[in-house]
Amino acid sequence: MTDSECLSPLAGAAAPAPARILLFPRGADGALTARLYPAGGVCRGIFYVHLSGQDEAAAAAALAGSGAALCALAGEDWERDLSPWAAPRAFRKGSDFAGGGPKYLAFLCETVLSAAEAALGLDAPVRGIAGYSLAGLFALWAAVQRPEFSIAASMSGSLWYDGFLPQLEHTPHAALPRYAYLSLGDAEPRTRDARMAAVGDCTRRAAAFLAANGAQADFVWESGSHFHDIPARCARGLQAAAQHLPK
């Protein structure tokens, strides 16, 4: 792991600058970058997000003053690292999902968390994980797989992913996150792709299952398609999730 200082704010965004940037080499899998934003006061928890650019800036601005620190992760291979198991590609010109999620999640929990939290001066904080699209699926799946995360925010998450909902609905009560925020654009289920068109039903069922089995869950319908107003959707999800950190 290496680190560097960042002295200027993200261009074009009303967001704080990351205090440090950590680099985690992963051998043949490349390198993961973690951009760290302190809470700016008493820290009530930390969110790990797979966001970059405007989405990262929106997340940092949304959490400013909330008492939450932020670790923005970049450098992952989307179809490999964020897919929980192998599945066919979503788009004709895309890549198949390689199912590298378990390996990546282990690296995140066993290497990145401790280093990021030490750099921020945190000791065993409450942790949340969040993401958009496939990263939103990964966030909810990760919070079910690992006890390190007690809060999940999945904005327009790919909950249509083959086999995800049946696995979630067989998850023991004790493995569920304490709180989950799920959102979806109201136009997203209106697609000719039958596989992706299931996202509305899958997201509703996921929220219902979580709420019926001891987790707090919010399901929010946003306006528009999957690609509409992404930074604002990310910001709203993180703001809602931050309200469930310890007071």
GROMACS .gro file of C-alpha atoms in nm:
model
  247
    1MET     CA    1   0.000   0.000   0.000
    2THR     CA    2   0.121   0.352  -0.079
    3ASP     CA    3  -0.036   0.690  -0.018
    4SER     CA    4  -0.018   1.048  -0.140
    5GLU     CA    5  -0.161   1.383  -0.037
    6CYS     CA    6  -0.439   1.556  -0.233
    7LEU     CA    7  -0.436   1.934  -0.192
    8SER     CA    8  -0.709   2.057  -0.425
    9PRO     CA    9  -1.086   1.988  -0.425
   10LEU     CA   10  -1.257   1.791  -0.696
   11ALA     CA   11  -1.316   2.016  -0.993
   12GLY     CA   12  -1.667   2.150  -1.042
   13ALA     CA   13  -1.814   2.001  -0.725
   14ALA     CA   14  -1.911   2.155  -0.392
   15ALA     CA   15  -1.733   1.876  -0.209
   16PRO     CA   16  -1.438   1.851   0.028
   17ALA     CA   17  -1.106   1.723  -0.099
   18PRO     CA   18  -0.990   1.377  -0.002
   19ALA     CA   19  -0.732   1.405   0.275
   20ARG     CA   20  -0.534   1.108   0.150
   21ILE     CA   21  -0.522   0.869  -0.141
   22LEU     CA   22  -0.412   0.511  -0.073
   23LEU     CA   23  -0.298   0.269  -0.341
   24PHE     CA   24  -0.339  -0.107  -0.294
   25PRO     CA   25  -0.150  -0.326  -0.547
   26ARG     CA   26  -0.337  -0.647  -0.632
   27GLY     CA   27  -0.082  -0.828  -0.846
   28ALA     CA   28  -0.231  -0.956  -1.170
   29ASP     CA   29  -0.566  -0.800  -1.072
   30GLY     CA   30  -0.426  -0.446  -1.098
   31ALA     CA   31  -0.440  -0.188  -0.821
   32LEU     CA   32  -0.719  -0.040  -0.612
   33THR     CA   33  -0.726   0.328  -0.520
   34ALA     CA   34  -0.895   0.450  -0.202
   35ARG     CA   35  -0.971   0.821  -0.169
   36LEU     CA   36  -1.033   0.910   0.196
   37TYR     CA   37  -1.260   1.189   0.320
   38PRO     CA   38  -1.259   1.251   0.698
   39ALA     CA   39  -1.583   1.311   0.883
   40GLY     CA   40  -1.479   1.665   0.971
   41GLY     CA   41  -1.571   1.626   1.338
   42VAL     CA   42  -1.682   1.342   1.561
   43CYS     CA   43  -1.702   1.040   1.332
   44ARG     CA   44  -2.015   0.825   1.362
   45GLY     CA   45  -1.915   0.577   1.091
   46ILE     CA   46  -1.765   0.531   0.746
   47PHE     CA   47  -1.907   0.450   0.404
   48TYR     CA   48  -1.718   0.254   0.139
   49VAL     CA   49  -1.839   0.339  -0.209
   50HIS     CA   50  -1.755   0.233  -0.563
   51LEU     CA   51  -1.805   0.574  -0.721
   52SER     CA   52  -1.582   0.812  -0.913
   53GLY     CA   53  -1.591   1.151  -1.085
   54GLN     CA   54  -1.914   1.346  -1.037
   55ASP     CA   55  -2.073   1.060  -0.845
   56GLU     CA   56  -1.786   1.058  -0.595
   57ALA     CA   57  -1.803   1.435  -0.561
   58ALA     CA   58  -2.178   1.417  -0.497
   59ALA     CA   59  -2.126   1.149  -0.233
   60ALA     CA   60  -1.859   1.351  -0.055
   61ALA     CA   61  -2.075   1.664  -0.060
   62ALA     CA   62  -2.378   1.469   0.064
   63LEU     CA   63  -2.189   1.332   0.364
   64ALA     CA   64  -2.016   1.658   0.457
   65GLY     CA   65  -2.131   1.753   0.806
   66SER     CA   66  -2.311   1.421   0.859
   67GLY     CA   67  -2.049   1.273   1.090
   68ALA     CA   68  -1.961   1.007   0.832
   69ALA     CA   69  -1.621   0.949   0.675
   70LEU     CA   70  -1.602   0.831   0.315
   71CYS     CA   71  -1.372   0.591   0.132
   72ALA     CA   72  -1.422   0.612  -0.246
   73LEU     CA   73  -1.281   0.308  -0.424
   74ALA     CA   74  -1.168   0.293  -0.787
   75GLY     CA   75  -0.965   0.061  -1.005
   76GLU     CA   76  -1.181  -0.248  -0.974
   77ASP     CA   77  -1.271  -0.449  -1.282
   78TRP     CA   78  -1.648  -0.395  -1.300
   79GLU     CA   79  -1.760  -0.726  -1.452
   80ARG     CA   80  -1.504  -0.932  -1.261
   81ASP     CA   81  -1.477  -0.781  -0.914
   82LEU     CA   82  -1.835  -0.667  -0.855
   83SER     CA   83  -2.011  -0.983  -0.973
   84PRO     CA   84  -2.089  -1.231  -0.693
   85TRP     CA   85  -2.072  -1.535  -0.924
   86ALA     CA   86  -2.032  -1.598  -1.294
   87ALA     CA   87  -2.320  -1.499  -1.523
   88PRO     CA   88  -2.372  -1.413  -1.891
   89ARG     CA   89  -2.300  -1.059  -2.006
   90ALA     CA   90  -2.569  -0.793  -1.983
   91PHE     CA   91  -2.492  -0.631  -2.317
   92ARG     CA   92  -2.398  -0.782  -2.650
   93LYS     CA   93  -2.069  -0.592  -2.671
   94GLY     CA   94  -1.992  -0.625  -2.301
   95SER     CA   95  -1.799  -0.887  -2.109
   96ASP     CA   96  -1.941  -1.184  -1.924
   97PHE     CA   97  -1.958  -1.150  -1.547
   98ALA     CA   98  -1.659  -1.344  -1.414
   99GLY     CA   99  -1.780  -1.392  -1.056
  100GLY     CA  100  -1.473  -1.247  -0.886
  101GLY     CA  101  -1.679  -1.080  -0.613
  102PRO     CA  102  -1.584  -1.319  -0.330
  103LYS     CA  103  -1.211  -1.271  -0.391
  104TYR     CA  104  -1.248  -0.895  -0.421
  105LEU     CA  105  -1.470  -0.869  -0.112
  106ALA     CA  106  -1.215  -1.064   0.091
  107PHE     CA  107  -0.940  -0.825  -0.021
  108LEU     CA  108  -1.158  -0.529   0.067
  109CYS     CA  109  -1.241  -0.657   0.416
  110GLU     CA  110  -0.904  -0.807   0.504
  111THR     CA  111  -0.672  -0.543   0.359
  112VAL     CA  112  -0.841  -0.218   0.266
  113LEU     CA  113  -1.069  -0.157   0.564
  114SER     CA  114  -0.800  -0.167   0.830
  115ALA     CA  115  -0.559   0.050   0.630
  116ALA     CA  116  -0.821   0.311   0.539
  117GLU     CA  117  -0.953   0.333   0.893
  118ALA     CA  118  -0.603   0.357   1.042
  119ALA     CA  119  -0.526   0.643   0.801
  120LEU     CA  120  -0.842   0.821   0.918
  121GLY     CA  121  -0.774   0.749   1.286
  122LEU     CA  122  -1.083   0.532   1.327
  123ASP     CA  123  -1.114   0.236   1.561
  124ALA     CA  124  -1.379  -0.026   1.472
  125PRO     CA  125  -1.631   0.220   1.326
  126VAL     CA  126  -1.981   0.138   1.207
  127ARG     CA  127  -1.944   0.067   0.836
  128GLY     CA  128  -2.172   0.111   0.540
  129ILE     CA  129  -2.120   0.014   0.177
  130ALA     CA  130  -2.286   0.177  -0.122
  131GLY     CA  131  -2.286   0.179  -0.498
  132TYR     CA  132  -2.480   0.238  -0.818
  133SER     CA  133  -2.588  -0.019  -1.078
  134LEU     CA  134  -2.372  -0.333  -1.051
  135ALA     CA  135  -2.188  -0.169  -0.761
  136GLY     CA  136  -2.528  -0.132  -0.592
  137LEU     CA  137  -2.585  -0.506  -0.627
  138PHE     CA  138  -2.237  -0.566  -0.488
  139ALA     CA  139  -2.308  -0.338  -0.192
  140LEU     CA  140  -2.619  -0.526  -0.083
  141TRP     CA  141  -2.459  -0.865  -0.149
  142ALA     CA  142  -2.145  -0.765   0.046
  143ALA     CA  143  -2.351  -0.649   0.345
  144VAL     CA  144  -2.520  -0.990   0.353
  145GLN     CA  145  -2.194  -1.182   0.311
  146ARG     CA  146  -1.977  -1.003   0.567
  147PRO     CA  147  -2.051  -0.877   0.920
  148GLU     CA  148  -1.815  -0.582   0.870
  149PHE     CA  149  -2.096  -0.389   0.698
  150SER     CA  150  -2.417  -0.312   0.886
  151ILE     CA  151  -2.559  -0.056   0.640
  152ALA     CA  152  -2.604  -0.091   0.263
  153ALA     CA  153  -2.718   0.158   0.000
  154SER     CA  154  -2.799   0.020  -0.345
  155MET     CA  155  -2.895   0.293  -0.591
  156SER     CA  156  -3.044   0.153  -0.914
  157GLY     CA  157  -2.880  -0.174  -0.815
  158SER     CA  158  -2.865  -0.462  -1.063
  159LEU     CA  159  -3.086  -0.679  -0.844
  160TRP     CA  160  -3.205  -0.857  -1.158
  161TYR     CA  161  -2.870  -1.042  -1.148
  162ASP     CA  162  -2.913  -1.415  -1.211
  163GLY     CA  163  -2.973  -1.600  -0.885
  164PHE     CA  164  -2.936  -1.302  -0.653
  165LEU     CA  165  -3.291  -1.271  -0.523
  166PRO     CA  166  -3.330  -1.644  -0.440
  167GLN     CA  167  -3.003  -1.634  -0.249
  168LEU     CA  168  -3.107  -1.320  -0.060
  169GLU     CA  169  -3.442  -1.472   0.031
  170HIS     CA  170  -3.266  -1.770   0.191
  171THR     CA  171  -3.033  -1.551   0.400
  172PRO     CA  172  -3.056  -1.608   0.777
  173HIS     CA  173  -3.197  -1.318   0.976
  174ALA     CA  174  -2.868  -1.266   1.163
  175ALA     CA  175  -2.671  -1.208   0.840
  176LEU     CA  176  -2.885  -0.918   0.716
  177PRO     CA  177  -2.765  -0.557   0.741
  178ARG     CA  178  -2.923  -0.339   1.005
  179TYR     CA  179  -3.040  -0.091   0.739
  180ALA     CA  180  -3.069  -0.099   0.360
  181TYR     CA  181  -3.160   0.178   0.121
  182LEU     CA  182  -3.279   0.068  -0.223
  183SER     CA  183  -3.373   0.299  -0.508
  184LEU     CA  184  -3.472   0.253  -0.870
  185GLY     CA  185  -3.569   0.476  -1.161
  186ASP     CA  186  -3.934   0.440  -1.254
  187ALA     CA  187  -3.842   0.383  -1.619
  188GLU     CA  188  -3.590   0.107  -1.548
  189PRO     CA  189  -3.832  -0.188  -1.557
  190ARG     CA  190  -3.967  -0.065  -1.892
  191THR     CA  191  -3.709  -0.233  -2.112
  192ARG     CA  192  -3.735  -0.493  -2.387
  193ASP     CA  193  -3.466  -0.698  -2.216
  194ALA     CA  194  -3.669  -0.947  -2.011
  195ARG     CA  195  -3.377  -1.017  -1.782
  196MET     CA  196  -3.334  -0.651  -1.682
  197ALA     CA  197  -3.707  -0.579  -1.685
  198ALA     CA  198  -3.732  -0.793  -1.371
  199VAL     CA  199  -3.539  -0.530  -1.173
  200GLY     CA  200  -3.853  -0.361  -1.042
  201ASP     CA  201  -4.002  -0.681  -0.902
  202CYS     CA  202  -3.665  -0.797  -0.771
  203THR     CA  203  -3.601  -0.469  -0.590
  204ARG     CA  204  -3.950  -0.463  -0.437
  205ARG     CA  205  -3.911  -0.822  -0.319
  206ALA     CA  206  -3.566  -0.754  -0.178
  207ALA     CA  207  -3.693  -0.458   0.023
  208ALA     CA  208  -3.993  -0.657   0.146
  209PHE     CA  209  -3.776  -0.951   0.250
  210LEU     CA  210  -3.535  -0.727   0.440
  211ALA     CA  211  -3.816  -0.545   0.621
  212ALA     CA  212  -3.995  -0.869   0.710
  213ASN     CA  213  -3.682  -1.022   0.858
  214GLY     CA  214  -3.562  -0.762   1.103
  215ALA     CA  215  -3.377  -0.510   0.887
  216GLN     CA  216  -3.489  -0.154   0.835
  217ALA     CA  217  -3.535  -0.099   0.462
  218ASP     CA  218  -3.638   0.194   0.245
  219PHE     CA  219  -3.733   0.149  -0.120
  220VAL     CA  220  -3.749   0.474  -0.317
  221TRP     CA  221  -3.876   0.518  -0.672
  222GLU     CA  222  -3.673   0.784  -0.852
  223SER     CA  223  -3.774   0.956  -1.174
  224GLY     CA  224  -3.629   0.846  -1.507
  225SER     CA  225  -3.409   0.581  -1.658
  226HIS     CA  226  -3.104   0.402  -1.524
  227PHE     CA  227  -2.876   0.680  -1.649
  228HIS     CA  228  -3.078   0.979  -1.527
  229ASP     CA  229  -2.948   1.209  -1.251
  230ILE     CA  230  -2.696   0.959  -1.114
  231PRO     CA  231  -2.496   1.196  -0.887
  232ALA     CA  232  -2.812   1.321  -0.716
  233ARG     CA  233  -2.944   0.966  -0.670
  234CYS     CA  234  -2.614   0.866  -0.511
  235ALA     CA  235  -2.626   1.168  -0.282
  236ARG     CA  236  -2.983   1.097  -0.169
  237GLY     CA  237  -2.902   0.735  -0.095
  238LEU     CA  238  -2.599   0.819   0.116
  239GLN     CA  239  -2.780   1.092   0.304
  240ALA     CA  240  -3.057   0.848   0.392
  241ALA     CA  241  -2.808   0.581   0.496
  242ALA     CA  242  -2.609   0.825   0.712
  243GLN     CA  243  -2.921   0.891   0.918
  244HIS     CA  244  -2.890   0.533   1.046
  245LEU     CA  245  -2.543   0.575   1.191
  246PRO     CA  246  -2.518   0.587   1.572
  247LYS     CA  247  -2.609   0.924   1.719
   0.00000   0.00000   0.00000
